[in-house]
Short mmCIF file of C-alpha atoms and ligand atoms in Angstrom, two decimals:
data_model
loop_
_atom_site.label_atom_id
_atom_site.label_comp_id
_atom_site.label_asym_id
_atom_site.label_seq_id
_atom_site.Cartn_x
_atom_site.Cartn_y
_atom_site.Cartn_z
CA MET A 1 -124.02 43.83 -131.26
CA THR A 2 -124.52 40.58 -133.00
CA THR A 3 -121.65 38.07 -133.73
CA THR A 4 -121.83 39.14 -137.36
CA ARG A 5 -121.62 42.83 -136.41
CA MET A 6 -118.75 42.49 -133.82
CA ARG A 7 -117.11 39.86 -135.69
CA PRO A 8 -117.51 40.26 -139.47
CA THR A 9 -117.32 36.66 -141.07
CA ALA A 10 -114.59 37.91 -143.29
CA ALA A 11 -112.88 40.07 -140.66
CA PRO A 12 -109.45 41.38 -141.90
CA ALA A 13 -106.60 41.05 -139.41
CA MET A 14 -106.04 43.97 -137.53
CA GLU A 15 -102.98 44.95 -139.21
CA GLN A 16 -104.60 44.83 -142.75
CA LEU A 17 -107.25 47.28 -141.85
CA PRO A 18 -106.91 50.57 -143.49
CA THR A 19 -104.86 53.07 -141.22
CA PRO A 20 -106.12 56.65 -141.07
CA THR A 21 -103.43 59.18 -140.19
CA LEU A 22 -103.62 59.61 -136.50
CA ARG A 23 -103.99 63.34 -136.33
CA THR A 24 -107.10 63.18 -138.62
CA SER A 25 -108.59 60.19 -137.25
CA ARG A 26 -112.39 60.09 -136.91
CA GLU A 27 -112.27 56.64 -135.67
CA ILE A 28 -110.21 56.99 -132.35
CA GLN A 29 -112.21 58.96 -129.69
CA GLY A 30 -111.11 62.21 -128.41
CA ASN A 31 -109.08 62.39 -125.23
CA VAL A 32 -107.02 59.37 -125.97
CA LEU A 33 -104.29 61.10 -128.13
CA ALA A 34 -105.79 64.59 -128.12
CA ALA A 35 -106.68 65.85 -124.65
CA PHE A 36 -110.22 67.30 -123.88
CA ASN A 37 -108.38 70.10 -121.97
CA LYS A 38 -111.49 71.58 -120.47
CA ASP A 39 -112.30 73.46 -117.16
CA TYR A 40 -115.26 71.42 -116.20
CA MET A 41 -115.62 67.66 -116.81
CA ALA A 42 -118.43 65.47 -115.49
CA PHE A 43 -117.73 61.60 -114.91
CA ARG A 44 -120.98 59.89 -115.20
CA TYR A 45 -120.87 56.06 -114.21
CA MET A 46 -123.82 54.17 -115.60
CA ARG A 47 -125.34 50.66 -115.32
CA PHE A 48 -127.26 49.38 -118.35
CA PRO A 49 -130.55 47.78 -118.03
CA GLU A 50 -131.26 44.20 -118.53
CA ASP A 51 -132.84 44.65 -121.82
CA LYS A 52 -129.75 44.59 -124.26
CA ALA A 53 -131.90 46.67 -126.74
CA LYS A 54 -132.24 49.46 -124.52
CA GLY A 55 -128.45 49.64 -123.57
CA ARG A 56 -127.86 49.50 -127.26
CA GLY A 57 -130.35 52.37 -128.10
CA TRP A 58 -128.74 54.40 -125.48
CA LEU A 59 -125.22 53.88 -127.00
CA SER A 60 -126.56 55.00 -130.33
CA VAL A 61 -127.92 58.08 -129.04
CA ILE A 62 -124.63 58.67 -127.16
CA LEU A 63 -122.57 57.98 -130.22
CA ASN A 64 -124.20 61.25 -132.02
CA SER A 65 -122.25 63.20 -129.26
CA VAL A 66 -118.96 61.36 -129.11
CA SER A 67 -116.05 63.30 -130.04
CA VAL A 68 -113.29 62.16 -132.27
CA THR A 69 -109.63 62.93 -132.31
CA ALA A 70 -109.36 65.06 -135.56
CA ASP A 71 -112.05 67.48 -133.95
CA VAL A 72 -110.31 67.74 -130.55
CA GLU A 73 -106.97 67.96 -132.15
CA ASP A 74 -107.98 70.62 -134.58
CA PHE A 75 -109.85 72.68 -131.98
CA ASN A 76 -106.75 72.45 -129.65
CA GLU A 77 -104.65 73.57 -132.39
CA GLU A 78 -106.62 76.58 -133.44
CA PHE A 79 -107.34 77.34 -129.90
CA SER A 80 -103.55 77.67 -129.08
CA LEU A 81 -102.75 79.55 -132.38
CA ALA A 82 -105.50 82.00 -131.76
CA ARG A 83 -104.30 82.49 -128.09
CA ARG A 84 -100.85 83.05 -129.30
CA ALA A 85 -101.87 85.64 -131.93
CA TYR A 86 -104.90 87.44 -130.17
CA GLY A 87 -104.80 86.30 -126.58
CA HIS A 88 -107.59 84.22 -124.97
CA ASP A 89 -110.94 84.30 -126.89
CA PRO A 90 -113.80 83.36 -124.50
CA ALA A 91 -115.99 82.75 -127.43
CA LYS A 92 -113.81 79.80 -128.57
CA GLN A 93 -115.62 76.88 -126.93
CA ALA A 94 -116.44 73.18 -127.42
CA THR A 95 -118.15 70.43 -125.44
CA TRP A 96 -116.62 67.04 -125.72
CA VAL A 97 -118.13 63.49 -124.97
CA GLY A 98 -116.34 60.32 -124.44
CA VAL A 99 -117.65 56.91 -123.74
CA SER A 100 -115.76 53.53 -122.46
CA LEU A 101 -117.24 50.23 -121.48
CA THR A 102 -116.12 48.01 -118.80
CA PHE A 103 -116.12 44.19 -119.46
CA PRO A 104 -119.63 43.59 -117.68
CA GLY A 105 -120.74 46.82 -119.79
CA LEU A 106 -119.44 44.98 -123.04
CA LEU A 107 -121.36 41.77 -121.86
CA SER A 108 -124.41 43.92 -121.33
CA VAL A 109 -124.68 45.19 -124.97
CA ALA A 110 -122.81 42.61 -126.95
CA ALA A 111 -124.41 39.81 -128.92
CA ASP A 112 -121.46 37.64 -128.58
CA SER A 113 -121.57 35.16 -125.74
CA GLU A 114 -119.60 35.71 -122.67
CA GLN A 115 -117.28 32.81 -123.61
CA VAL A 116 -116.69 34.38 -127.00
CA LEU A 117 -115.70 37.86 -125.43
CA ARG A 118 -113.70 36.10 -122.77
CA GLU A 119 -111.65 34.44 -125.44
CA ASP A 120 -111.25 37.59 -127.36
CA LEU A 121 -109.98 39.52 -124.26
CA LYS A 122 -107.96 36.72 -122.93
CA ASN A 123 -104.60 38.80 -123.07
CA PHE A 124 -106.57 41.58 -120.97
CA PRO A 125 -107.02 39.85 -117.77
CA GLN A 126 -107.55 43.19 -115.85
CA LEU A 127 -110.18 44.32 -118.06
CA LEU A 128 -112.02 40.97 -117.59
CA ASN A 129 -111.56 41.08 -113.64
CA GLY A 130 -112.10 44.81 -112.98
CA ALA A 131 -109.93 47.35 -111.02
CA ALA A 132 -111.10 45.90 -107.81
CA ALA A 133 -109.27 42.64 -108.40
CA SER A 134 -106.03 44.75 -108.60
CA ALA A 135 -106.60 46.64 -105.29
CA ALA A 136 -103.94 44.67 -103.28
CA LYS A 137 -101.33 44.86 -105.76
CA LEU A 138 -101.86 48.62 -106.15
CA SER A 139 -102.03 49.16 -102.34
CA ASP A 140 -105.49 50.05 -102.33
CA THR A 141 -106.01 48.65 -98.89
CA GLY A 142 -107.22 50.27 -95.62
CA ALA A 143 -109.19 53.40 -96.48
CA SER A 144 -108.45 52.91 -100.06
CA ASP A 145 -110.10 49.39 -100.13
CA PRO A 146 -112.61 48.92 -102.96
CA LYS A 147 -115.46 48.23 -100.03
CA ASN A 148 -115.38 51.93 -99.75
CA TRP A 149 -115.29 52.99 -103.45
CA LEU A 150 -118.15 55.04 -104.68
CA PHE A 151 -117.90 53.21 -107.87
CA GLY A 152 -116.15 50.32 -109.51
CA SER A 153 -116.41 47.77 -106.66
CA PRO A 154 -118.53 44.74 -107.11
CA SER A 155 -121.48 46.55 -105.04
CA THR A 156 -121.19 49.65 -107.01
CA MET A 157 -120.84 47.65 -110.46
CA VAL A 158 -120.41 49.98 -113.53
CA HIS A 159 -121.15 49.37 -117.16
CA ALA A 160 -120.13 52.69 -118.95
CA VAL A 161 -118.35 55.71 -118.16
CA LEU A 162 -119.21 58.67 -119.86
CA LEU A 163 -116.79 61.89 -119.76
CA VAL A 164 -118.46 65.25 -120.65
CA ALA A 165 -116.24 68.14 -120.67
CA SER A 166 -116.80 71.65 -121.47
CA ASP A 167 -115.59 75.40 -121.13
CA SER A 168 -118.39 76.44 -118.70
CA PRO A 169 -120.81 75.09 -116.13
CA GLU A 170 -123.76 76.29 -118.28
CA ALA A 171 -122.60 74.58 -121.59
CA LEU A 172 -121.68 71.47 -119.60
CA GLU A 173 -125.16 71.30 -117.87
CA ALA A 174 -126.81 71.81 -121.07
CA LYS A 175 -125.29 68.80 -122.62
CA LEU A 176 -125.78 66.83 -119.38
CA GLN A 177 -129.66 67.70 -119.90
CA ASN A 178 -129.69 65.91 -123.30
CA ILE A 179 -127.64 63.05 -121.77
CA LYS A 180 -130.04 62.70 -118.79
CA ALA A 181 -132.94 62.60 -121.27
CA ALA A 182 -131.40 59.61 -123.16
CA ASP A 183 -130.57 57.91 -119.90
CA GLU A 184 -134.38 58.16 -118.88
CA ALA A 185 -135.64 56.82 -122.12
CA HIS A 186 -133.34 53.82 -122.05
CA ASP A 187 -133.73 52.86 -118.18
CA MET A 188 -130.13 53.57 -117.62
CA THR A 189 -128.95 53.74 -114.01
CA LEU A 190 -126.77 56.42 -112.66
CA VAL A 191 -124.49 54.82 -110.04
CA HIS A 192 -122.41 57.89 -109.19
CA GLN A 193 -121.20 61.09 -110.90
CA ASP A 194 -117.98 63.01 -110.21
CA ASP A 195 -117.58 66.69 -111.06
CA GLY A 196 -114.08 67.50 -112.02
CA GLN A 197 -113.11 71.23 -112.41
CA THR A 198 -109.99 73.18 -112.85
CA LEU A 199 -108.65 75.10 -109.57
CA PRO A 200 -109.70 78.97 -109.47
CA GLY A 201 -107.49 82.01 -110.00
CA LYS A 202 -103.71 81.39 -109.95
CA LEU A 203 -104.26 77.68 -109.07
CA LYS A 204 -105.53 77.07 -112.62
CA GLY A 205 -103.66 74.01 -114.03
CA HIS A 206 -102.44 73.14 -110.53
CA GLU A 207 -103.46 70.06 -108.51
CA HIS A 208 -104.77 70.29 -104.80
CA PHE A 209 -101.28 70.10 -103.03
CA GLY A 210 -100.52 72.98 -105.15
CA TYR A 211 -98.20 71.86 -107.89
CA LYS A 212 -98.66 72.56 -111.61
CA ASP A 213 -99.84 69.46 -113.27
CA GLY A 214 -100.57 68.22 -116.80
CA ILE A 215 -96.87 69.28 -118.01
CA SER A 216 -95.10 66.02 -119.17
CA GLN A 217 -96.91 63.66 -121.68
CA PRO A 218 -95.28 61.06 -123.86
CA GLY A 219 -94.99 62.43 -127.55
CA VAL A 220 -96.66 59.81 -129.92
CA LYS A 221 -95.04 58.90 -133.40
CA GLU A 222 -97.14 59.96 -136.24
CA PHE A 223 -99.33 62.15 -134.18
CA HIS A 224 -96.77 64.80 -132.46
CA ARG A 225 -93.82 66.14 -134.29
CA GLU A 226 -90.15 65.95 -133.34
CA GLU A 227 -89.66 69.48 -133.55
CA PRO A 228 -92.42 72.03 -134.48
CA THR A 229 -92.41 72.53 -138.06
CA LYS A 230 -94.93 75.69 -138.19
CA PRO A 231 -96.51 77.65 -135.34
CA GLY A 232 -99.36 75.83 -133.64
CA PHE A 233 -98.15 72.11 -134.09
CA ARG A 234 -97.89 71.14 -130.61
CA GLU A 235 -94.13 69.90 -130.25
CA ASN A 236 -93.38 66.63 -128.80
CA ARG A 237 -91.79 67.48 -125.41
CA PRO A 238 -88.04 67.95 -126.07
CA GLY A 239 -85.59 65.29 -124.50
CA ALA A 240 -88.05 62.42 -125.12
CA LYS A 241 -88.19 60.02 -127.88
CA LEU A 242 -91.58 59.80 -129.76
CA ILE A 243 -93.36 56.69 -128.67
CA GLU A 244 -95.09 54.09 -130.87
CA PRO A 245 -98.84 54.80 -131.18
CA GLY A 246 -99.48 51.16 -130.45
CA GLU A 247 -98.69 51.95 -126.84
CA PHE A 248 -101.91 54.00 -126.59
CA VAL A 249 -104.01 52.66 -129.41
CA PHE A 250 -104.83 49.24 -130.57
CA GLY A 251 -103.70 48.32 -134.19
CA TYR A 252 -100.61 50.70 -134.56
CA LYS A 253 -97.00 49.45 -135.34
CA THR A 254 -94.75 51.80 -137.07
CA GLU A 255 -91.38 49.78 -136.49
CA PRO A 256 -91.29 46.12 -137.38
CA ASN A 257 -89.55 45.30 -134.17
CA SER A 258 -91.85 47.26 -131.79
CA LYS A 259 -94.29 45.44 -129.56
CA ASN A 260 -97.71 44.95 -130.89
CA ARG A 261 -100.31 44.62 -128.41
CA THR A 262 -102.72 43.14 -130.41
CA GLY A 263 -106.56 42.02 -129.77
CA PRO A 264 -109.57 41.13 -131.82
CA ALA A 265 -110.28 43.45 -134.85
CA TRP A 266 -113.01 45.11 -133.16
CA MET A 267 -110.22 46.55 -130.51
CA LYS A 268 -108.63 48.46 -133.43
CA ASN A 269 -108.46 52.27 -132.75
CA GLY A 270 -109.58 51.59 -129.37
CA SER A 271 -107.69 52.06 -126.05
CA LEU A 272 -107.63 50.79 -122.48
CA GLN A 273 -108.89 53.39 -119.87
CA VAL A 274 -108.17 53.81 -116.12
CA VAL A 275 -110.26 56.23 -114.13
CA ARG A 276 -109.50 56.91 -110.34
CA ARG A 277 -110.99 59.10 -107.95
CA MET A 278 -107.93 60.01 -105.72
CA SER A 279 -109.02 61.87 -102.58
CA GLN A 280 -106.10 64.32 -101.54
CA ASP A 281 -105.59 65.14 -97.58
CA VAL A 282 -104.18 68.63 -98.31
CA GLN A 283 -103.87 69.75 -94.75
CA GLY A 284 -102.31 66.30 -93.94
CA TRP A 285 -99.67 66.64 -96.67
CA ARG A 286 -98.85 70.12 -95.67
CA ASP A 287 -98.40 69.08 -91.98
CA ALA A 288 -96.50 65.83 -92.76
CA VAL A 289 -94.11 67.60 -95.23
CA ALA A 290 -93.34 70.36 -92.64
CA LYS A 291 -92.80 67.76 -89.85
CA GLN A 292 -90.59 65.69 -92.15
CA ALA A 293 -88.59 68.65 -93.22
CA ALA A 294 -87.65 69.44 -89.94
CA LYS A 295 -85.64 66.09 -89.72
CA PHE A 296 -83.16 67.16 -92.21
CA VAL A 297 -79.59 67.93 -91.17
CA PRO A 298 -79.19 70.74 -91.97
CA GLU A 299 -83.00 71.58 -91.76
CA LEU A 300 -84.99 72.08 -95.03
CA ASP A 301 -87.92 74.20 -95.29
CA ALA A 302 -91.23 72.55 -96.27
CA THR A 303 -91.35 74.16 -99.59
CA GLN A 304 -88.03 72.68 -100.44
CA LEU A 305 -89.07 69.07 -99.26
CA GLY A 306 -92.27 69.26 -101.08
CA ALA A 307 -90.36 70.04 -104.43
CA CYS A 308 -88.18 66.92 -103.63
CA LEU A 309 -91.16 64.76 -103.20
CA VAL A 310 -92.70 65.81 -106.37
CA GLY A 311 -89.48 66.54 -108.65
CA ARG A 312 -90.82 69.97 -109.31
CA HIS A 313 -91.49 73.23 -107.67
CA LEU A 314 -95.02 74.48 -107.09
CA ASP A 315 -94.92 76.49 -110.38
CA GLY A 316 -93.84 73.31 -112.24
CA THR A 317 -89.98 74.21 -112.68
CA PRO A 318 -88.22 70.87 -112.51
CA LEU A 319 -85.45 70.17 -110.00
CA ALA A 320 -83.43 68.71 -112.62
CA THR A 321 -81.49 70.94 -115.10
CA PRO A 322 -82.75 71.23 -118.43
CA THR A 323 -80.55 69.86 -121.38
CA ASP A 324 -81.22 72.73 -123.45
CA ARG A 325 -81.52 75.75 -121.22
CA LEU A 326 -83.24 77.89 -123.61
CA LYS A 327 -85.98 75.58 -124.30
CA GLY A 328 -85.88 74.32 -120.71
CA LEU A 329 -86.43 77.29 -118.57
CA GLY A 330 -89.73 77.82 -116.54
CA GLY A 331 -92.78 75.79 -115.18
CA ASP A 332 -93.29 73.90 -118.57
CA ALA A 333 -89.63 72.55 -118.83
CA ASN A 334 -89.57 69.13 -119.63
CA ASP A 335 -86.18 68.80 -121.48
CA PHE A 336 -84.20 66.69 -118.98
CA ASP A 337 -83.40 63.29 -117.83
CA TYR A 338 -81.52 62.05 -114.66
CA ALA A 339 -78.47 60.40 -116.42
CA ASP A 340 -76.07 62.87 -114.76
CA ASP A 341 -78.01 62.50 -111.18
CA ALA A 342 -77.54 58.81 -110.51
CA ASP A 343 -77.54 59.36 -106.73
CA GLY A 344 -80.63 61.55 -106.69
CA GLY A 345 -78.79 64.31 -105.22
CA GLN A 346 -80.89 66.88 -107.61
CA THR A 347 -84.11 65.07 -107.95
CA PRO A 348 -84.41 62.49 -105.29
CA CYS A 349 -85.42 58.88 -106.03
CA ALA A 350 -88.37 59.69 -104.20
CA ALA A 351 -89.75 62.27 -106.55
CA HIS A 352 -93.25 61.49 -107.88
CA ILE A 353 -92.13 62.30 -111.41
CA ARG A 354 -88.90 60.41 -111.27
CA ARG A 355 -90.64 57.22 -109.92
CA THR A 356 -93.45 57.57 -112.48
CA ASN A 357 -91.06 58.31 -115.52
CA PRO A 358 -87.63 57.51 -114.59
CA ARG A 359 -86.23 58.89 -117.95
CA LYS A 360 -82.53 58.07 -118.56
CA ALA A 361 -81.48 56.76 -115.13
CA SER A 362 -79.50 53.78 -115.15
CA PRO A 363 -78.83 51.13 -118.11
CA ASN A 364 -81.18 48.83 -116.47
CA ILE A 365 -84.31 50.92 -116.87
CA PRO A 366 -86.16 50.84 -120.26
CA VAL A 367 -86.88 54.57 -120.46
CA ASP A 368 -89.56 54.65 -123.24
CA SER A 369 -91.72 51.76 -122.21
CA ASN A 370 -94.33 51.94 -119.49
CA ARG A 371 -95.50 55.23 -120.47
CA ILE A 372 -99.03 56.31 -119.91
CA MET A 373 -101.04 59.28 -121.56
CA ARG A 374 -102.51 61.14 -118.55
CA ARG A 375 -105.85 63.10 -118.41
CA GLY A 376 -106.57 64.25 -114.91
CA ILE A 377 -108.74 67.12 -113.56
CA PRO A 378 -109.16 68.01 -109.78
CA TYR A 379 -112.66 67.60 -108.30
CA GLY A 380 -113.63 69.50 -104.96
CA PRO A 381 -113.05 73.18 -103.61
CA VAL A 382 -109.69 74.22 -102.35
CA LEU A 383 -108.93 73.78 -98.86
CA GLU A 384 -109.18 77.18 -97.83
CA ASP A 385 -112.71 77.54 -99.36
CA ASP A 386 -114.31 74.45 -97.43
CA PRO A 387 -111.81 72.56 -95.34
CA LYS A 388 -114.30 69.46 -94.61
CA ALA A 389 -115.20 68.65 -98.35
CA ASP A 390 -113.45 65.86 -100.16
CA ARG A 391 -111.10 67.07 -102.68
CA GLY A 392 -108.45 65.45 -105.08
CA LEU A 393 -107.77 64.34 -108.36
CA MET A 394 -109.87 62.48 -111.06
CA PHE A 395 -107.06 60.53 -112.52
CA VAL A 396 -107.70 59.31 -116.06
CA CYS A 397 -104.94 57.46 -118.23
CA TYR A 398 -105.00 55.70 -121.64
CA GLY A 399 -102.77 52.93 -122.94
CA THR A 400 -102.81 49.52 -124.46
CA SER A 401 -101.80 47.30 -121.31
CA PHE A 402 -102.91 47.77 -117.88
CA GLU A 403 -100.11 45.25 -116.90
CA GLU A 404 -97.12 47.22 -118.62
CA GLN A 405 -98.39 50.68 -118.02
CA PHE A 406 -100.86 52.06 -115.46
CA GLU A 407 -100.12 49.03 -112.90
CA PHE A 408 -96.46 48.95 -113.74
CA VAL A 409 -96.00 52.56 -112.96
CA GLN A 410 -98.12 52.38 -109.73
CA ALA A 411 -97.03 48.96 -108.36
CA ILE A 412 -93.56 48.57 -109.64
CA TRP A 413 -91.86 51.79 -109.71
CA SER A 414 -94.12 54.28 -107.45
CA ASN A 415 -94.97 52.09 -104.38
CA ASN A 416 -92.14 49.63 -104.48
CA PRO A 417 -89.29 50.20 -102.11
CA ARG A 418 -86.97 47.84 -104.03
CA PHE A 419 -86.94 49.94 -107.30
CA THR A 420 -84.41 52.62 -107.11
CA PRO A 421 -84.72 55.17 -110.10
CA GLY A 422 -80.96 55.81 -109.84
CA GLU A 423 -77.92 53.77 -109.47
CA THR A 424 -77.78 50.79 -106.99
CA GLY A 425 -77.32 51.77 -103.37
CA ALA A 426 -78.66 55.66 -104.05
CA PRO A 427 -80.68 57.03 -101.20
CA ASN A 428 -84.05 55.68 -102.06
CA CYS A 429 -87.69 56.41 -100.73
CA ILE A 430 -91.18 55.12 -102.25
CA ASP A 431 -93.34 57.98 -104.04
CA LYS A 432 -94.99 59.89 -101.23
CA VAL A 433 -97.36 61.62 -103.49
CA THR A 434 -99.47 58.55 -104.29
CA GLY A 435 -97.74 55.77 -102.33
CA PRO A 436 -98.83 54.06 -98.98
CA ASP A 437 -97.51 54.74 -95.44
CA GLY A 438 -93.82 54.64 -95.19
CA GLY A 439 -90.87 56.41 -96.59
CA GLY A 440 -87.13 56.12 -97.05
CA GLU A 441 -84.14 58.11 -97.34
CA ILE A 442 -83.61 61.31 -99.08
CA ALA A 443 -80.02 62.94 -99.62
CA LEU A 444 -79.48 66.36 -101.42
CA ASP A 445 -75.99 67.02 -102.94
CA PRO A 446 -74.49 64.08 -101.01
CA PRO A 447 -72.20 63.46 -99.09
CA ARG A 448 -72.39 67.09 -97.63
CA GLY A 449 -75.82 68.17 -98.46
CA PRO A 450 -79.12 67.86 -96.10
CA LYS A 451 -80.33 64.24 -95.58
CA ALA A 452 -82.84 62.49 -93.57
CA THR A 453 -84.76 59.40 -93.19
CA ILE A 454 -88.55 60.24 -93.84
CA SER A 455 -91.68 58.54 -93.04
CA MET A 456 -94.91 59.80 -93.86
CA ALA A 457 -98.59 58.58 -93.77
CA GLN A 458 -100.36 58.30 -97.14
CA CYS A 459 -102.07 61.68 -98.20
CA VAL A 460 -103.79 60.15 -101.16
CA THR A 461 -106.76 57.59 -100.87
CA THR A 462 -108.75 55.96 -103.78
CA LYS A 463 -112.24 56.33 -103.68
CA GLY A 464 -113.27 54.69 -106.68
CA SER A 465 -111.53 53.00 -109.66
CA LEU A 466 -112.51 51.52 -113.07
CA TYR A 467 -110.77 49.65 -115.88
CA ALA A 468 -112.67 50.10 -119.27
CA PHE A 469 -112.34 49.81 -122.77
CA THR A 470 -112.60 53.13 -125.11
CA PRO A 471 -113.97 51.65 -128.35
CA SER A 472 -113.49 53.29 -131.87
CA ILE A 473 -116.34 54.84 -133.58
CA THR A 474 -117.08 52.02 -135.91
CA THR A 475 -117.20 49.41 -133.12
CA LEU A 476 -119.52 51.65 -131.05
CA ARG A 477 -121.76 51.84 -134.14
CA HIS A 478 -121.52 48.06 -134.60
CA LEU A 479 -122.77 47.51 -130.83
C1 LIG B 1 -96.74 64.00 -113.07
C2 LIG B 1 -99.38 65.08 -109.15
C3 LIG B 1 -101.30 60.61 -109.35
C4 LIG B 1 -98.20 59.45 -112.87
C5 LIG B 1 -97.18 64.68 -111.86
C6 LIG B 1 -96.91 66.06 -111.72
C7 LIG B 1 -97.69 66.35 -110.55
C8 LIG B 1 -98.50 65.21 -110.23
C9 LIG B 1 -97.74 67.63 -109.85
C10 LIG B 1 -95.79 66.94 -112.35
C11 LIG B 1 -96.57 67.52 -113.46
C12 LIG B 1 -96.50 66.76 -114.72
O1 LIG B 1 -95.31 66.49 -115.35
O2 LIG B 1 -97.32 66.80 -115.47
C13 LIG B 1 -100.13 64.02 -108.78
C14 LIG B 1 -101.11 63.77 -107.81
C15 LIG B 1 -101.68 62.58 -107.89
C16 LIG B 1 -101.16 62.04 -109.04
C17 LIG B 1 -101.53 64.80 -106.74
C18 LIG B 1 -102.61 61.96 -107.01
C19 LIG B 1 -103.70 62.54 -106.24
C20 LIG B 1 -100.68 59.83 -110.44
C21 LIG B 1 -100.93 58.55 -110.60
C22 LIG B 1 -99.81 58.15 -111.46
C23 LIG B 1 -99.12 59.33 -112.02
C24 LIG B 1 -101.67 57.46 -109.96
C25 LIG B 1 -99.62 56.71 -112.33
C26 LIG B 1 -99.79 55.62 -111.45
C27 LIG B 1 -97.53 60.55 -113.31
C28 LIG B 1 -96.70 60.79 -114.56
C29 LIG B 1 -96.16 61.74 -114.45
C30 LIG B 1 -96.88 62.63 -113.38
C31 LIG B 1 -96.20 59.50 -115.41
C32 LIG B 1 -95.27 62.60 -115.44
C33 LIG B 1 -93.87 62.22 -114.98
C34 LIG B 1 -92.88 62.74 -116.19
O3 LIG B 1 -92.93 62.57 -117.21
O4 LIG B 1 -91.92 63.60 -115.84
N1 LIG B 1 -98.09 64.16 -110.97
N2 LIG B 1 -100.14 62.62 -109.62
N3 LIG B 1 -99.60 60.35 -111.13
N4 LIG B 1 -97.58 61.79 -112.68
FE1 LIG B 1 -98.83 62.21 -111.18
#
């Protein structure tokens, strides 16, 4: 990347660049707005060699495989249309690739000086400083301390993260063979690889504690539709307002008064990415939930308390009552808010989904900001297959602000005992799915329903974390 490449002399301001429609964008990488949605996903954490030309050479080879929003969205739409019409077609397959760069990674391939890049990124201190610098703020301490991370700490420095996703282990391996040849030809170092895989059998689509995952996502203006207009168009989740695309991709502003998280022109059509390896102590979770359930008067069973801590039952059905019963029933129900549940009697304030997306809970909580686009996949075998193995969730999310999105959700909402996603004084408890040791009060159907003060050790440990930038295709080409 030369100064002129990265920063054309007559660079138009970000707002003046032509705006492709989001659904047909060949500029925005796949997975940011259109999920890869594959059963197998490799996460390859790479380090560039000192020779910048080699790093750029590797990127230009990888660029040939990088997927774009239009292709991923078309595939997903065709896939769901065909499935609805004819059932699952195993021949309909695709392999997707995405690439992101950390700040040290950008420095390793950019022609711009460090000073220039730091100035460009001055509004993104978390990208400049890396995920490890936010560890204390996010309660990544003790076993989650960056010194124990497999990637992303200063001693396990990563420059580029490659996501390779496919429908079968064979197709994934075939793509990885090509990529490994490019790595070797350009002296790239593999720091670590994580292998994500959906859980087998009936647990497909569930995470390791057993709950259905990947249900609620923000709907994006000009990408999702308010209501499905014809079959196959993925509807915006009912009950939620469509969110500004600029919350997830740089350079978009559809309402004059909306926030414009802007950066230099080369960030247009790019996004900020968080990757976290979150190890789940499944036996620890089951034991702790059973023990805490016994504290309630009258006693709760463990399944009930588990649902209270997540906010959904194992099959995804929410504890909250859907606004539109016809649309809302079942494990994918998402048409609800907490406006009529200010005291958390139905969905406790401790519930992971209430703390991470408080919806309409009280007038003081802004309901449509601080949303994240989640793209996780489990890793490791189920507990019953290999009790000693490490297992958990490869958590991935996209946005345009670490501060106001991922870090806000984790530190200000999930882990923070002073935040109550309900009325002031409602029984309150930190998020026990991801939060640190501790607890708080849970009361169902107050004043007469079961209640208890619970206290549980942390069952999720961070084993690696990265903050990266997912560039547009044009920016990748110019590197
Ligand atoms: C939703 C599990 C980590 C943010 C969910 C759901 C489950 C779940 C079962 C409900 C299904 C759904 O709505 O898609 C987990 C597990 C985690 C984890 C097991 C770690 C091992 C995180 C982290 C964050 C997060 C680190 C962000 C800081 C969210 C959000 C939702 C959600 C925003 C959707 C809430 C809604 O809109 O109703 N998670 N999660 N999760 N999670 Fe997590």
